[in-house]
PDB file of C-alpha atoms in Angstrom:
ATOM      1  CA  UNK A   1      55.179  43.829 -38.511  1.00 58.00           C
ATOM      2  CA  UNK A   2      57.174  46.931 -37.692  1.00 74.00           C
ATOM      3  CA  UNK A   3      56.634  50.570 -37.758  1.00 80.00           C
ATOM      4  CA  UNK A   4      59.103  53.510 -38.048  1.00 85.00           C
ATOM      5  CA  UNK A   5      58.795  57.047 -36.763  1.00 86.00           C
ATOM      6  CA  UNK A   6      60.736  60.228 -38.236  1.00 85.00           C
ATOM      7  CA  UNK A   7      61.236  62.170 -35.336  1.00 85.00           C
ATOM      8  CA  UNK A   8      61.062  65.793 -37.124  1.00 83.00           C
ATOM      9  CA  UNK A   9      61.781  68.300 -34.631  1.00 84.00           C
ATOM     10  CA  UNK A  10      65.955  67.788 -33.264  1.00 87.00           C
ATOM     11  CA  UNK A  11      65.810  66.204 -29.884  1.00 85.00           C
ATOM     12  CA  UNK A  12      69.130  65.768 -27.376  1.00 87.00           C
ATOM     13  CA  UNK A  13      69.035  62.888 -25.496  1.00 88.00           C
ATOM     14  CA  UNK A  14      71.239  62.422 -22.683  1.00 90.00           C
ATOM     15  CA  UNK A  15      73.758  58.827 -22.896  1.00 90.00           C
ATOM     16  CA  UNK A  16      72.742  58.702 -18.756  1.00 92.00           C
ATOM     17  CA  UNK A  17      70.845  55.477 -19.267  1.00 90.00           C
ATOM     18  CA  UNK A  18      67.577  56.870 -17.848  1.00 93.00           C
ATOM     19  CA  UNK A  19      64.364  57.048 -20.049  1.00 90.00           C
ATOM     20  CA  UNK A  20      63.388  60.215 -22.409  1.00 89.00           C
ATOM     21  CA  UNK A  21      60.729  60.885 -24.130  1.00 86.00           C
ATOM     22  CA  UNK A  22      60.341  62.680 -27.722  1.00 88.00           C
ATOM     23  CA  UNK A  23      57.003  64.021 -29.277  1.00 87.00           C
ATOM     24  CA  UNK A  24      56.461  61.903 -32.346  1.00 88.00           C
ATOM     25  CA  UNK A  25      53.611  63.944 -33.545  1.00 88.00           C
ATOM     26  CA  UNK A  26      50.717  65.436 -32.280  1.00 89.00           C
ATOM     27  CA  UNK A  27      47.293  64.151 -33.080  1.00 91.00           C
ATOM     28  CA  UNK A  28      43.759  65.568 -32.591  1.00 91.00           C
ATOM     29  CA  UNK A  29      40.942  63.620 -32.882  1.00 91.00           C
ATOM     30  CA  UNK A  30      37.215  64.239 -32.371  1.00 89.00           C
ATOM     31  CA  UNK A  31      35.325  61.498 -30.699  1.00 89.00           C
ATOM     32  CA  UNK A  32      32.300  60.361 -29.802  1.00 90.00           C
ATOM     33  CA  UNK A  33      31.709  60.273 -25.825  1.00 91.00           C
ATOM     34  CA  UNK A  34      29.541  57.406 -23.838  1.00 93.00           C
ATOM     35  CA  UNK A  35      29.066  56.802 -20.483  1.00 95.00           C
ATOM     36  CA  UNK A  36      28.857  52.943 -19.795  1.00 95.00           C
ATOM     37  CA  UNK A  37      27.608  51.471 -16.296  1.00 95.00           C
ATOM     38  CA  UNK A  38      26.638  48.184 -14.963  1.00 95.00           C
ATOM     39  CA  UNK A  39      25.614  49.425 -11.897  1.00 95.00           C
ATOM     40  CA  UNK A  40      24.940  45.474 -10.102  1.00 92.00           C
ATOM     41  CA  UNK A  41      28.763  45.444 -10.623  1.00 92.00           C
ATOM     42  CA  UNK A  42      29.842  48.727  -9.557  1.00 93.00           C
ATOM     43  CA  UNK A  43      27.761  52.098  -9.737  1.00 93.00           C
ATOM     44  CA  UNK A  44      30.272  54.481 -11.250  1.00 94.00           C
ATOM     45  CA  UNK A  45      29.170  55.753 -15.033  1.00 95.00           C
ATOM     46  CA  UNK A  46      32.767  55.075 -16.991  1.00 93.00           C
ATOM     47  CA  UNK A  47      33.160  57.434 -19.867  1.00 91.00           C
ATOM     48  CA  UNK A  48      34.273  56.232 -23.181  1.00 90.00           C
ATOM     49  CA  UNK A  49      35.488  57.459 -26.317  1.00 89.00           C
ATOM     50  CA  UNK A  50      35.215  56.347 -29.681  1.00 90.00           C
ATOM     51  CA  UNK A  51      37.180  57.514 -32.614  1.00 91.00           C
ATOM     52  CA  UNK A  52      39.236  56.946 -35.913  1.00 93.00           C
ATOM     53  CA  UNK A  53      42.527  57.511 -36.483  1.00 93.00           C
ATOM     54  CA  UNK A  54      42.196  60.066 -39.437  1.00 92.00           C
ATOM     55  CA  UNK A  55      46.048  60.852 -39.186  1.00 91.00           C
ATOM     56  CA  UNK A  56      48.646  58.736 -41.347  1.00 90.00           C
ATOM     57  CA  UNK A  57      50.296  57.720 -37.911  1.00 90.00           C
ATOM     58  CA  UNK A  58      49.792  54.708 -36.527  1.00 91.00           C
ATOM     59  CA  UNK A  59      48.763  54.261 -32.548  1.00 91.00           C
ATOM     60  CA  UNK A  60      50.864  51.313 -31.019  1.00 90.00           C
ATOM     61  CA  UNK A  61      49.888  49.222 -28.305  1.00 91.00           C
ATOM     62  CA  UNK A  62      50.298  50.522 -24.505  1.00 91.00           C
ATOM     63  CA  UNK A  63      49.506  52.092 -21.901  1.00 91.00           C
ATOM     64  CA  UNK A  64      48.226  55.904 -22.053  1.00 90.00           C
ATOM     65  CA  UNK A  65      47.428  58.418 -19.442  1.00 89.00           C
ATOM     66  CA  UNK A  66      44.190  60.682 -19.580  1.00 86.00           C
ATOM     67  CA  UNK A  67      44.193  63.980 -18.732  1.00 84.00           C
ATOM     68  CA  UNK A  68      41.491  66.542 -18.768  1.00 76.00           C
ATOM     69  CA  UNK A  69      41.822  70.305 -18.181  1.00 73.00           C
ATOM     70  CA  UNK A  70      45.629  69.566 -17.667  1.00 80.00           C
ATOM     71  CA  UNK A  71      44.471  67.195 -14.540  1.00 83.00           C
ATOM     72  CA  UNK A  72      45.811  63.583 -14.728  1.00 87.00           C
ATOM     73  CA  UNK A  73      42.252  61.586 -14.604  1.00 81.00           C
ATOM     74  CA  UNK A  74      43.403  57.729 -15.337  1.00 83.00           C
ATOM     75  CA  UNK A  75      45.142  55.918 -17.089  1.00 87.00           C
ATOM     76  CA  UNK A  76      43.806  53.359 -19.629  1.00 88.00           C
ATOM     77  CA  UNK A  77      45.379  50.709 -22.640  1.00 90.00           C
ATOM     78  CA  UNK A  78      44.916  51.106 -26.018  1.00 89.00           C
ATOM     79  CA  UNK A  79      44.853  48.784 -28.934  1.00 91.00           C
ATOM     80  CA  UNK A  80      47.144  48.902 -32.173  1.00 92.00           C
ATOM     81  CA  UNK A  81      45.595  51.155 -34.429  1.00 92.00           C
ATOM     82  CA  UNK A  82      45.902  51.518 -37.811  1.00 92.00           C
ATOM     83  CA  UNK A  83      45.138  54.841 -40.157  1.00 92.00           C
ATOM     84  CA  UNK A  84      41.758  55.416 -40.722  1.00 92.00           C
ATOM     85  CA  UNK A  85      40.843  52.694 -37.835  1.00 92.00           C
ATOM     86  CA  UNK A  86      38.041  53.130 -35.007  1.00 91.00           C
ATOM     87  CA  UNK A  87      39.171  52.356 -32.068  1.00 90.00           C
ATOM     88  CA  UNK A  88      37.841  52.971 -28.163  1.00 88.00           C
ATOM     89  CA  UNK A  89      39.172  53.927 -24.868  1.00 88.00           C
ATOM     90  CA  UNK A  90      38.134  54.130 -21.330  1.00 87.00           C
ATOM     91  CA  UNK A  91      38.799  57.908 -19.579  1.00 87.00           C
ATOM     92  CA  UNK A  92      37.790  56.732 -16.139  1.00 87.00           C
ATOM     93  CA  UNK A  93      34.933  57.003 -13.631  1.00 90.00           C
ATOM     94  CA  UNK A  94      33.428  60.449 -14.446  1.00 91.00           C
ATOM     95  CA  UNK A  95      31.801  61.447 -10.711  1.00 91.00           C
ATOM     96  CA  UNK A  96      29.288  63.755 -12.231  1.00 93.00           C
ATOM     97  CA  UNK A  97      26.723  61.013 -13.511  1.00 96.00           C
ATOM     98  CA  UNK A  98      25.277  59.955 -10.639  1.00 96.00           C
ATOM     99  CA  UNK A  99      24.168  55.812 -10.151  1.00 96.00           C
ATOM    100  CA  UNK A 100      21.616  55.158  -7.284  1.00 96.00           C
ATOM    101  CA  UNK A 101      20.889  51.278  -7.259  1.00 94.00           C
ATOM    102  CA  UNK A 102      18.513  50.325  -5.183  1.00 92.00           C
ATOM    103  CA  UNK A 103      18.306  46.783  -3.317  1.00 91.00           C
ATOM    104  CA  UNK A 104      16.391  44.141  -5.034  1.00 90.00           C
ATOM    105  CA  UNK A 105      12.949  43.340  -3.802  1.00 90.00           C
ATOM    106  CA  UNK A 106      12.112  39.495  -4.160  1.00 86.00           C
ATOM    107  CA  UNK A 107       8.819  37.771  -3.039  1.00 83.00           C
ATOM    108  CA  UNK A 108       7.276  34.686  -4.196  1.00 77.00           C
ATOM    109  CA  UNK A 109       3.776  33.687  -5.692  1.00 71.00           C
ATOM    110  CA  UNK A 110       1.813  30.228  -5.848  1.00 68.00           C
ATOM    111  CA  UNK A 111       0.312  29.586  -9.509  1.00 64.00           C
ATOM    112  CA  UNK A 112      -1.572  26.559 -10.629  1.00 57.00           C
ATOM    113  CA  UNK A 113      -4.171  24.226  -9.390  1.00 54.00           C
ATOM    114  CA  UNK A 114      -3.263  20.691 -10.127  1.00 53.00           C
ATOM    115  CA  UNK A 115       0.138  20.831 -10.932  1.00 60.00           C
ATOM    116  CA  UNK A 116       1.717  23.040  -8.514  1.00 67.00           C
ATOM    117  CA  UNK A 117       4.251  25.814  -9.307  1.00 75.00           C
ATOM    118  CA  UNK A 118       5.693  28.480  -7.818  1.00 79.00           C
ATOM    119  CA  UNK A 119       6.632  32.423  -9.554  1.00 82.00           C
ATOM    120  CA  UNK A 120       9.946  33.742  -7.817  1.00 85.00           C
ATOM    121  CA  UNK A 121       9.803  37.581  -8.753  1.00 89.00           C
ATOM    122  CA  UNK A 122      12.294  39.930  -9.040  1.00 90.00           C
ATOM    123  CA  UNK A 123      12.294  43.750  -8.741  1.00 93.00           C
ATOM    124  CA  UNK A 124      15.221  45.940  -9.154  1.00 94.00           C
ATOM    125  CA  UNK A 125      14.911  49.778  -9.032  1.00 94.00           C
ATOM    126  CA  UNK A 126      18.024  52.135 -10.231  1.00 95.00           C
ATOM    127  CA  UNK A 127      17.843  55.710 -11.173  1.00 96.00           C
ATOM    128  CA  UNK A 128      20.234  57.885 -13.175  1.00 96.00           C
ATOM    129  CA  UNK A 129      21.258  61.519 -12.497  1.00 97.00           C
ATOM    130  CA  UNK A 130      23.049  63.913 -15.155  1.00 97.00           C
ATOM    131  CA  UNK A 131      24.960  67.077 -12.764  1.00 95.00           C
ATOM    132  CA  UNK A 132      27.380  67.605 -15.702  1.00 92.00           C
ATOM    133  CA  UNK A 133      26.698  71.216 -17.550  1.00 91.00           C
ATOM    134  CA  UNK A 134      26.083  69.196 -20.967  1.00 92.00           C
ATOM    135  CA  UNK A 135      23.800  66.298 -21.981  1.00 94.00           C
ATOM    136  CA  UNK A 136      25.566  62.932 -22.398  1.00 95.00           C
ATOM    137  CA  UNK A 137      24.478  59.417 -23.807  1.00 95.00           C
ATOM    138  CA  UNK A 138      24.621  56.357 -21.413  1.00 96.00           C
ATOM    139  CA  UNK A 139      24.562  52.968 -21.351  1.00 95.00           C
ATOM    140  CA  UNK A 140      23.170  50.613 -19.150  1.00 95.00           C
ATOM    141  CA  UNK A 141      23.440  47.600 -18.597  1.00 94.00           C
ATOM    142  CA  UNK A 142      21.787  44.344 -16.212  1.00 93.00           C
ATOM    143  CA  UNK A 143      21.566  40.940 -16.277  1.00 89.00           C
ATOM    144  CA  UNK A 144      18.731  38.879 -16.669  1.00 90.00           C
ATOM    145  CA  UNK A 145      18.927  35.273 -15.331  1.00 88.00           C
ATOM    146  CA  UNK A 146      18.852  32.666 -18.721  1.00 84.00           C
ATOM    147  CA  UNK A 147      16.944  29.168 -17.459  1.00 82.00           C
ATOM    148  CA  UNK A 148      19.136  25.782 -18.644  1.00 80.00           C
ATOM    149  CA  UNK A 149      16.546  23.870 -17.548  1.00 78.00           C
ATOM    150  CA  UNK A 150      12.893  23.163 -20.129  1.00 81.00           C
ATOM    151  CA  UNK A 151      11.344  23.274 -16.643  1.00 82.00           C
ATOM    152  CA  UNK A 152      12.238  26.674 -15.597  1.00 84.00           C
ATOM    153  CA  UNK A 153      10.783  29.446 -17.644  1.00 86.00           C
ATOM    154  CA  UNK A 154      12.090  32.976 -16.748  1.00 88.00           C
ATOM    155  CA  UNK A 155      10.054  35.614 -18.115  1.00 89.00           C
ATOM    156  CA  UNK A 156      10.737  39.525 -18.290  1.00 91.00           C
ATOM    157  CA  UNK A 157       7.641  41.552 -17.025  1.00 91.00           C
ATOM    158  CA  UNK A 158       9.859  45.339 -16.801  1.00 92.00           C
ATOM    159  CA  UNK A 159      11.108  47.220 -19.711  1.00 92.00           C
ATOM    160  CA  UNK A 160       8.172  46.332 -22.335  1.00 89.00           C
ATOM    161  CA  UNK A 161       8.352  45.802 -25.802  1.00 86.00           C
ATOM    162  CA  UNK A 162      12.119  45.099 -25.785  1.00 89.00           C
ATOM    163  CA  UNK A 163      13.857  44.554 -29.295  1.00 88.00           C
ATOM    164  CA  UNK A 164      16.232  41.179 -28.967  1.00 86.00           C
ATOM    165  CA  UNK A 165      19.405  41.880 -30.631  1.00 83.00           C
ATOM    166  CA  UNK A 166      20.954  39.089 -32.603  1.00 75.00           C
ATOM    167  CA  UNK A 167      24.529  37.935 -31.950  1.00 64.00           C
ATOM    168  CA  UNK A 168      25.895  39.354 -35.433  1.00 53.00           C
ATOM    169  CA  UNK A 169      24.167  42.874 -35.405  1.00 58.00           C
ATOM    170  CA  UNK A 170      25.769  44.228 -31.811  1.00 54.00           C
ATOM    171  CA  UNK A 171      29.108  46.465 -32.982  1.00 62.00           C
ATOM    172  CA  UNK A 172      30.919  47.666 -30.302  1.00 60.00           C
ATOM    173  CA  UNK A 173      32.871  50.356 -32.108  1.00 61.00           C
ATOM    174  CA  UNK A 174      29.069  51.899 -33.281  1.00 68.00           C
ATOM    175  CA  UNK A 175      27.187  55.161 -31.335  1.00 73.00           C
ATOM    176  CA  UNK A 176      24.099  52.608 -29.513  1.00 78.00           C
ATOM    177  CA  UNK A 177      20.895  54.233 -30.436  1.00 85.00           C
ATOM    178  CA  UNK A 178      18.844  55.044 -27.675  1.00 89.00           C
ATOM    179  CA  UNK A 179      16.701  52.339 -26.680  1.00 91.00           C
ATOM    180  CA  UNK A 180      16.820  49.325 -24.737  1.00 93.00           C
ATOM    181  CA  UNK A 181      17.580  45.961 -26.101  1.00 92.00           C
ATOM    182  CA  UNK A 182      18.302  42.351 -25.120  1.00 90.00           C
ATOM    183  CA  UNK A 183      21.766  41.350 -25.593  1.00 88.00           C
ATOM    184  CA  UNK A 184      22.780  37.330 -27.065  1.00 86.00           C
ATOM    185  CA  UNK A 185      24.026  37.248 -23.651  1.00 84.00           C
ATOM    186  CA  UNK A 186      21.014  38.073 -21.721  1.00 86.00           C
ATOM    187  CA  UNK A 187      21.588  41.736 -20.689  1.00 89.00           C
ATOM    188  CA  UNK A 188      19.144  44.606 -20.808  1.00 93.00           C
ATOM    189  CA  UNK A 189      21.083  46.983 -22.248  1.00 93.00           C
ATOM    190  CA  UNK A 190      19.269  50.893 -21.755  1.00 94.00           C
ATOM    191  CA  UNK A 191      21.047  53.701 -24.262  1.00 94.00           C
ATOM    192  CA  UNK A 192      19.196  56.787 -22.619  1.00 95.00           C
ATOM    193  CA  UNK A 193      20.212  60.824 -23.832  1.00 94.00           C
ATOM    194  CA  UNK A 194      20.311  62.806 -20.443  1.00 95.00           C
ATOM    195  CA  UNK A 195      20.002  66.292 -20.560  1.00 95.00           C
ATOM    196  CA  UNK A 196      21.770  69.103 -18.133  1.00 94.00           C
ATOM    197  CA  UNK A 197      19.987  68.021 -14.596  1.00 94.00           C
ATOM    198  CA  UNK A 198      18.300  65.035 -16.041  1.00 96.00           C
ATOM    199  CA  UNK A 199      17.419  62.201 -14.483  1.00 95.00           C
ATOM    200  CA  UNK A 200      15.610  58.441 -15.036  1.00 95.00           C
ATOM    201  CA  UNK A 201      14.338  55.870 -13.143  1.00 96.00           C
ATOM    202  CA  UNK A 202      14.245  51.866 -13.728  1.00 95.00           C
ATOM    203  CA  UNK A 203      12.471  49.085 -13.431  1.00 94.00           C
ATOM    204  CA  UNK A 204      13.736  45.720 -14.059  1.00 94.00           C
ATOM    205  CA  UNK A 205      11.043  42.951 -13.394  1.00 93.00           C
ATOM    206  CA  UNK A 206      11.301  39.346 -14.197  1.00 91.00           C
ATOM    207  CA  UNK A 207       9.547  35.815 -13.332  1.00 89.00           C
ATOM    208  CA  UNK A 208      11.061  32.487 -12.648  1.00 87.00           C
ATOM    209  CA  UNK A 209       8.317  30.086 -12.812  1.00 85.00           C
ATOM    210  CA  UNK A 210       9.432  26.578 -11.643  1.00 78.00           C
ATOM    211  CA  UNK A 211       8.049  23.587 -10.249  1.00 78.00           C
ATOM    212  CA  UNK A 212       7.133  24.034  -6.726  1.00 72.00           C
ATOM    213  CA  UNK A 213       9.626  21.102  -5.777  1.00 69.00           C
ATOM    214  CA  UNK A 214      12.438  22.140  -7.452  1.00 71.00           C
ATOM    215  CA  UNK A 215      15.258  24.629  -5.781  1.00 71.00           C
ATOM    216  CA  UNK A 216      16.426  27.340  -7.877  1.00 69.00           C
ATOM    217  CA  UNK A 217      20.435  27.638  -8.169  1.00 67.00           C
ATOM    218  CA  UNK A 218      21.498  31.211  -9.606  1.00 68.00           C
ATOM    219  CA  UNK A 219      24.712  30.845 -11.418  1.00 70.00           C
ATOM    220  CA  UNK A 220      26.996  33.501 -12.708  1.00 70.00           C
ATOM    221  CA  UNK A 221      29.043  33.064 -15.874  1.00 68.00           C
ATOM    222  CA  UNK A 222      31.755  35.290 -17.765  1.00 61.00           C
ATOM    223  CA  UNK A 223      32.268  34.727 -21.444  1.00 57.00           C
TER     224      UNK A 223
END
């Protein structure tokens, strides 16, 4: 409910009424570094850290400022965190991982003899470029439209062979293997290991088969 801080070096503070600043302690931590991107929202690769507190202080709630190379980069909020806690933090748009997302190609397709239907497909092409002088581990992610109708079937023809994640296995504050998975929410989720000058290209294909009468309605939900 409350925490208390020994201040161990002597600090004056002035009575002018202004704000100060002390150093409490001084912590060093060694973390784990993603990039994250969904690139339909926004094609910048966001680089995140994840670590636990191995000190005996704990990290209060607030806002922080990132610096790297004594450069102010961003500035992010943190969580409480206990001793021995993980916890993650965004360090901002890192401008050397490079997102190219292509515009969606859509065409339609006439299946069936008696009962007419009709296959709306979907193509979307992105690529991935690494300039940075070290590998890194990224995530991506895109959405994949979930029918909420027994009459519309959506089917996913691009990645193959993709491992469905249940709802009680994903753990945020874990390294993501690489591999791509479908998320309880419907989202491909890529975890791809780019090397110095790397790059990769998608491919993510799908099928909306629905009666040939019916109009399709493309809703977007946040949970």
């Amino acid at each position: 409910l409350s925490t208390e801080f020994e201040i161990v070096r002597p600090a004056s503070i002035p009575a002018d009424g202004a704000q100060h600043k002390v150093t409490i302690g001084i912590i060093t931590l060694t973390p784990q570094l993603v990039h994250e991107t969904v690139p339909s929202k926004n094609a910048s690769a966001f680089l995140t850290a994840s670590s636990v507190n191995d000190s005996n202080l704990p990290l209060l709630a607030g806002q922080a400022s990132v610096y790297l190379d004594g450069a102010f980069v961003a500035k992010t909020d943190i969580k409480p965190v206990s001793p021995g806690e993980r916890f993650r933090t965004s360090l901002g748009v890192d401008p050397a991982v490079k997102i190219d997302y292509k515009p969606a190609h859509k065409y339609h397709e006439q299946i069936g003899m008696l009962t007419k239907s009709s296959n709306s497909i979907h193509e979307q092409k992105l690529s991935v470029k690494n300039t940075r002088a070290d590998s890194i581990l990224i995530v991506i992610r895109e959405q994949v439209p979930r029918s909420t109708d027994e009459k519309i079937k959506v089917k996913l023809i691009s990645p193959e062979n993709v491992e469905k994640v249940a709802e009680e296995t994903v753990n945020e504050n874990e390294t993501p293997a690489p591999g791509v998975k479908l998320l309880p929410s419907n989202n491909l989720q890529w975890t791809i290991k780019l090397e110095k000058g790397a790059s990769q290209n998608l491919l993510v294909k799908y099928a909306v088969e629905h009666p040939q009468t019916e109009k399709l309605d493309f809703n977007e939900r946040f949970h």
